[in-house]
Coordinates of C-alpha atoms in Angstrom, one line a residue:
X2 CA 5.6 -8.6 13.8
X3 CA 7.6 -6.5 11.7
X4 CA 4.9 -6.0 8.6
X5 CA 1.4 -7.1 8.2
X6 CA -2.2 -6.8 10.0
X7 CA -0.3 -7.6 13.3
X8 CA 2.7 -5.0 12.9
X9 CA 3.7 -4.0 15.9
X10 CA 2.4 -7.4 17.8
X11 CA 4.7 -9.1 20.3
X12 CA 5.2 -12.4 18.7
X13 CA 7.0 -15.6 19.6
X14 CA 8.6 -16.6 16.0
X15 CA 9.0 -20.3 14.6
X16 CA 11.0 -19.2 11.6
X17 CA 12.2 -21.6 9.3
X18 CA 15.5 -20.7 7.0
X19 CA 18.4 -22.2 5.4
X20 CA 21.4 -23.5 7.3
X21 CA 22.7 -20.8 9.7
X22 CA 25.8 -21.3 12.6
X23 CA 22.7 -19.2 15.1
X24 CA 19.7 -21.7 14.1
X25 CA 18.5 -24.4 16.8
X26 CA 16.9 -27.7 15.4
X27 CA 14.0 -29.1 17.4
X28 CA 12.3 -32.0 16.7
X29 CA 8.1 -30.9 16.2
X30 CA 7.9 -32.5 20.1
X31 CA 10.6 -30.3 21.1
X32 CA 9.5 -27.4 19.7
X33 CA 6.3 -27.4 21.5
X34 CA 8.0 -27.9 24.6
X35 CA 10.0 -24.9 23.6
X36 CA 7.0 -22.7 23.4
X37 CA 5.7 -23.8 26.2
X38 CA 8.3 -23.2 28.2
X39 CA 8.9 -19.5 26.5
X40 CA 5.2 -19.1 26.7
X41 CA 5.7 -19.3 30.5
X42 CA 8.3 -16.6 30.7
X43 CA 7.1 -13.9 28.6
X44 CA 3.4 -12.7 27.4
X45 CA 2.9 -12.4 23.7
X46 CA 0.2 -11.5 21.5
X47 CA 0.5 -14.6 19.5
X48 CA 2.7 -17.0 17.5
X49 CA 3.8 -17.0 14.1
X50 CA 5.2 -19.5 11.7
X51 CA 7.7 -17.5 9.1
X52 CA 10.6 -17.9 7.0
X53 CA 9.1 -17.1 3.4
X54 CA 7.8 -20.6 2.7
X55 CA 7.0 -22.5 6.1
X56 CA 4.9 -24.6 4.3
X57 CA 7.8 -26.5 2.7
X58 CA 7.9 -28.2 6.2
X59 CA 4.5 -29.2 6.2
X60 CA 5.3 -32.6 7.8
X61 CA 7.0 -30.8 10.5
X62 CA 4.1 -28.3 10.8
X63 CA 1.5 -31.0 11.3
X64 CA 3.1 -33.1 13.6
X65 CA 3.4 -29.9 15.8
X66 CA 0.5 -28.3 15.5
X67 CA -2.2 -30.7 14.0
X68 CA -1.4 -33.5 16.1
X69 CA -4.3 -33.5 18.3
X70 CA -2.3 -32.3 21.4
X71 CA -3.7 -29.3 23.4
X72 CA -4.7 -26.1 21.9
X73 CA -2.1 -23.4 22.1
X74 CA -2.8 -20.6 24.8
X75 CA -2.4 -17.9 22.2
X76 CA -3.3 -17.5 18.6
X77 CA -1.5 -18.9 15.9
X78 CA -0.4 -16.9 12.3
X79 CA 0.9 -18.5 9.4
X80 CA 3.1 -15.8 7.3
X81 CA 4.3 -17.1 4.2
X82 CA 5.1 -16.0 0.4
X83 CA 2.2 -17.9 -0.9
X84 CA 4.1 -20.9 -3.3
X85 CA 2.5 -23.9 -1.9
X86 CA -1.5 -23.1 -1.7
X87 CA -2.3 -26.8 -1.8
X88 CA -0.5 -27.5 1.3
X89 CA -2.6 -25.1 3.7
X90 CA -5.4 -27.2 4.0
X91 CA -3.5 -29.3 6.4
X92 CA -2.8 -26.4 8.7
X93 CA -5.7 -23.9 8.3
X94 CA -8.0 -25.3 10.7
X95 CA -5.2 -24.7 13.6
X96 CA -4.5 -21.4 12.1
X97 CA -6.0 -17.4 13.2
X98 CA -4.9 -16.0 10.2
X99 CA -3.1 -16.6 6.9
X100 CA -1.0 -13.6 5.6
X101 CA 0.7 -13.8 2.6
X102 CA 3.4 -11.5 2.2
X103 CA 4.8 -10.4 -1.4
X104 CA 7.7 -8.8 -1.9
X105 CA 8.0 -8.7 -5.5
X106 CA 11.2 -10.7 -6.1
X107 CA 11.3 -13.7 -8.4
X108 CA 8.6 -14.9 -11.4
X109 CA 5.1 -14.0 -11.9
X110 CA 4.1 -17.1 -11.1
X111 CA 4.8 -16.5 -7.3
X112 CA 1.8 -13.4 -7.3
X113 CA -0.3 -16.2 -9.1
X114 CA 0.4 -18.6 -6.1
X115 CA -0.3 -16.0 -3.4
X116 CA -3.1 -15.3 -4.8
X117 CA -4.4 -19.1 -4.6
X118 CA -3.4 -19.1 -1.3
X119 CA -5.5 -16.7 -0.6
X120 CA -8.4 -18.7 -2.0
X121 CA -7.2 -21.9 -0.1
X122 CA -7.2 -20.0 3.8
X123 CA -11.0 -18.6 2.2
X124 CA -12.4 -21.9 1.4
X125 CA -10.7 -23.4 4.6
X126 CA -12.4 -20.6 7.0
X127 CA -9.6 -18.8 8.4
X128 CA -9.0 -15.2 8.2
X129 CA -6.7 -14.2 5.7
X130 CA -4.2 -11.0 4.5
X131 CA -2.4 -9.9 1.7
X132 CA 1.0 -7.7 2.3
X133 CA 2.3 -6.1 -0.6
X134 CA 6.2 -5.0 0.3
X135 CA 6.8 -3.1 -3.2
X136 CA 10.2 -2.3 -4.2
X137 CA 11.5 0.6 -6.1
X138 CA 10.7 -0.9 -9.4
X139 CA 7.3 -2.4 -8.6
X140 CA 4.8 -0.4 -10.2
X141 CA 1.4 0.7 -9.0
X142 CA -0.4 -1.5 -11.8
X143 CA 1.0 -4.5 -10.2
X144 CA -0.1 -3.2 -7.1
X145 CA -3.4 -2.6 -8.3
X146 CA -3.8 -5.9 -10.1
X147 CA -2.8 -7.8 -7.4
X148 CA -5.7 -6.2 -4.9
X149 CA -8.2 -6.3 -7.6
X150 CA -7.4 -10.2 -7.8
X151 CA -7.3 -10.5 -4.2
X152 CA -10.5 -8.7 -3.8
X153 CA -12.1 -11.5 -6.7
X154 CA -10.7 -13.9 -4.8
X155 CA -12.3 -13.1 -1.4
X156 CA -14.0 -9.8 0.0
X157 CA -13.0 -10.9 3.1
X158 CA -8.9 -9.8 2.7
X159 CA -7.1 -7.6 4.5
X160 CA -4.9 -5.8 2.2
X161 CA -1.8 -4.0 3.8
X162 CA 0.9 -1.5 1.5
X163 CA 4.0 -1.6 3.1
X164 CA 5.0 1.8 1.0
X165 CA 8.7 2.8 0.4
X166 CA 10.0 6.0 2.1
X167 CA 12.0 8.5 0.1
X168 CA 14.5 11.1 0.7
X169 CA 16.5 12.5 3.8
X170 CA 14.9 12.4 6.2
X171 CA 12.6 9.8 4.8
X172 CA 9.2 10.8 3.6
X173 CA 5.9 9.6 2.3
X174 CA 6.0 10.2 -1.6
X175 CA 2.2 11.8 -2.7
X176 CA 2.4 9.0 -4.9
X177 CA 0.9 6.6 -1.9
X178 CA -2.0 8.5 -1.2
X179 CA -3.3 8.5 -4.6
X180 CA -2.2 4.6 -5.1
X181 CA -4.7 4.1 -1.5
X182 CA -7.3 6.5 -3.3
X183 CA -7.3 4.3 -6.4
X184 CA -6.9 0.8 -4.2
X185 CA -10.0 1.5 -2.1
X186 CA -12.1 1.5 -5.1
X187 CA -11.2 -2.0 -5.8
X188 CA -11.0 -3.4 -2.0
X189 CA -12.3 -1.1 0.5
X190 CA -9.9 -3.2 3.4
X191 CA -6.5 -1.9 2.3
X192 CA -4.7 0.6 4.0
X193 CA -1.4 1.8 4.3
X194 CA 1.2 1.2 6.9
X195 CA 5.2 1.3 7.7
X196 CA 7.0 -1.6 8.3
X197 CA 9.3 -1.8 11.5
X198 CA 13.1 -1.9 10.4
X199 CA 15.5 -4.4 11.7
X200 CA 16.5 -5.6 14.0
X201 CA 12.9 -5.7 15.7
X202 CA 11.5 -6.1 12.6
X203 CA 13.4 -9.2 11.5
X204 CA 11.5 -11.0 8.8

């Protein structure tokens, strides 16, 4: 896992993406068989459902993970950009963690949906986290506003900020220690952590 609460954990990824020459297409039943085969070959901490907007494939996910079959032997995590809060309820009972990753691209409405997804996870009794991946043009007020909204939504939210490194060699700018000081006054469970770079940290 490249980022977030379980960064550095070895995981098996179920990643949804657009068309790709190297992609493999599965039915839900075939995918579960492949997961079982992989888990028999290697040790992983957990399985992550990812691909920015995996809940766009809700019918597939519910057929795979909410079909009443035997429980998975390792925890199941959802890592999404939070576009579909209304879809979370169908899969939340089977998740150990819902991680909403905000990369500060696209319209402001996406950030609002991310907060709604945290609320949906909290309401479903599922552990939840907000992961902030700022860009060069992301301001401190933008970050702090999201942290404040996450706290107002659920005091149980884990917040992880992945700061940008600057300079040569890459260094952590003093800005981030100041930002963290402000952030923890809004939400105590906030921390800084570095992302793992590709290829190990492919999103």
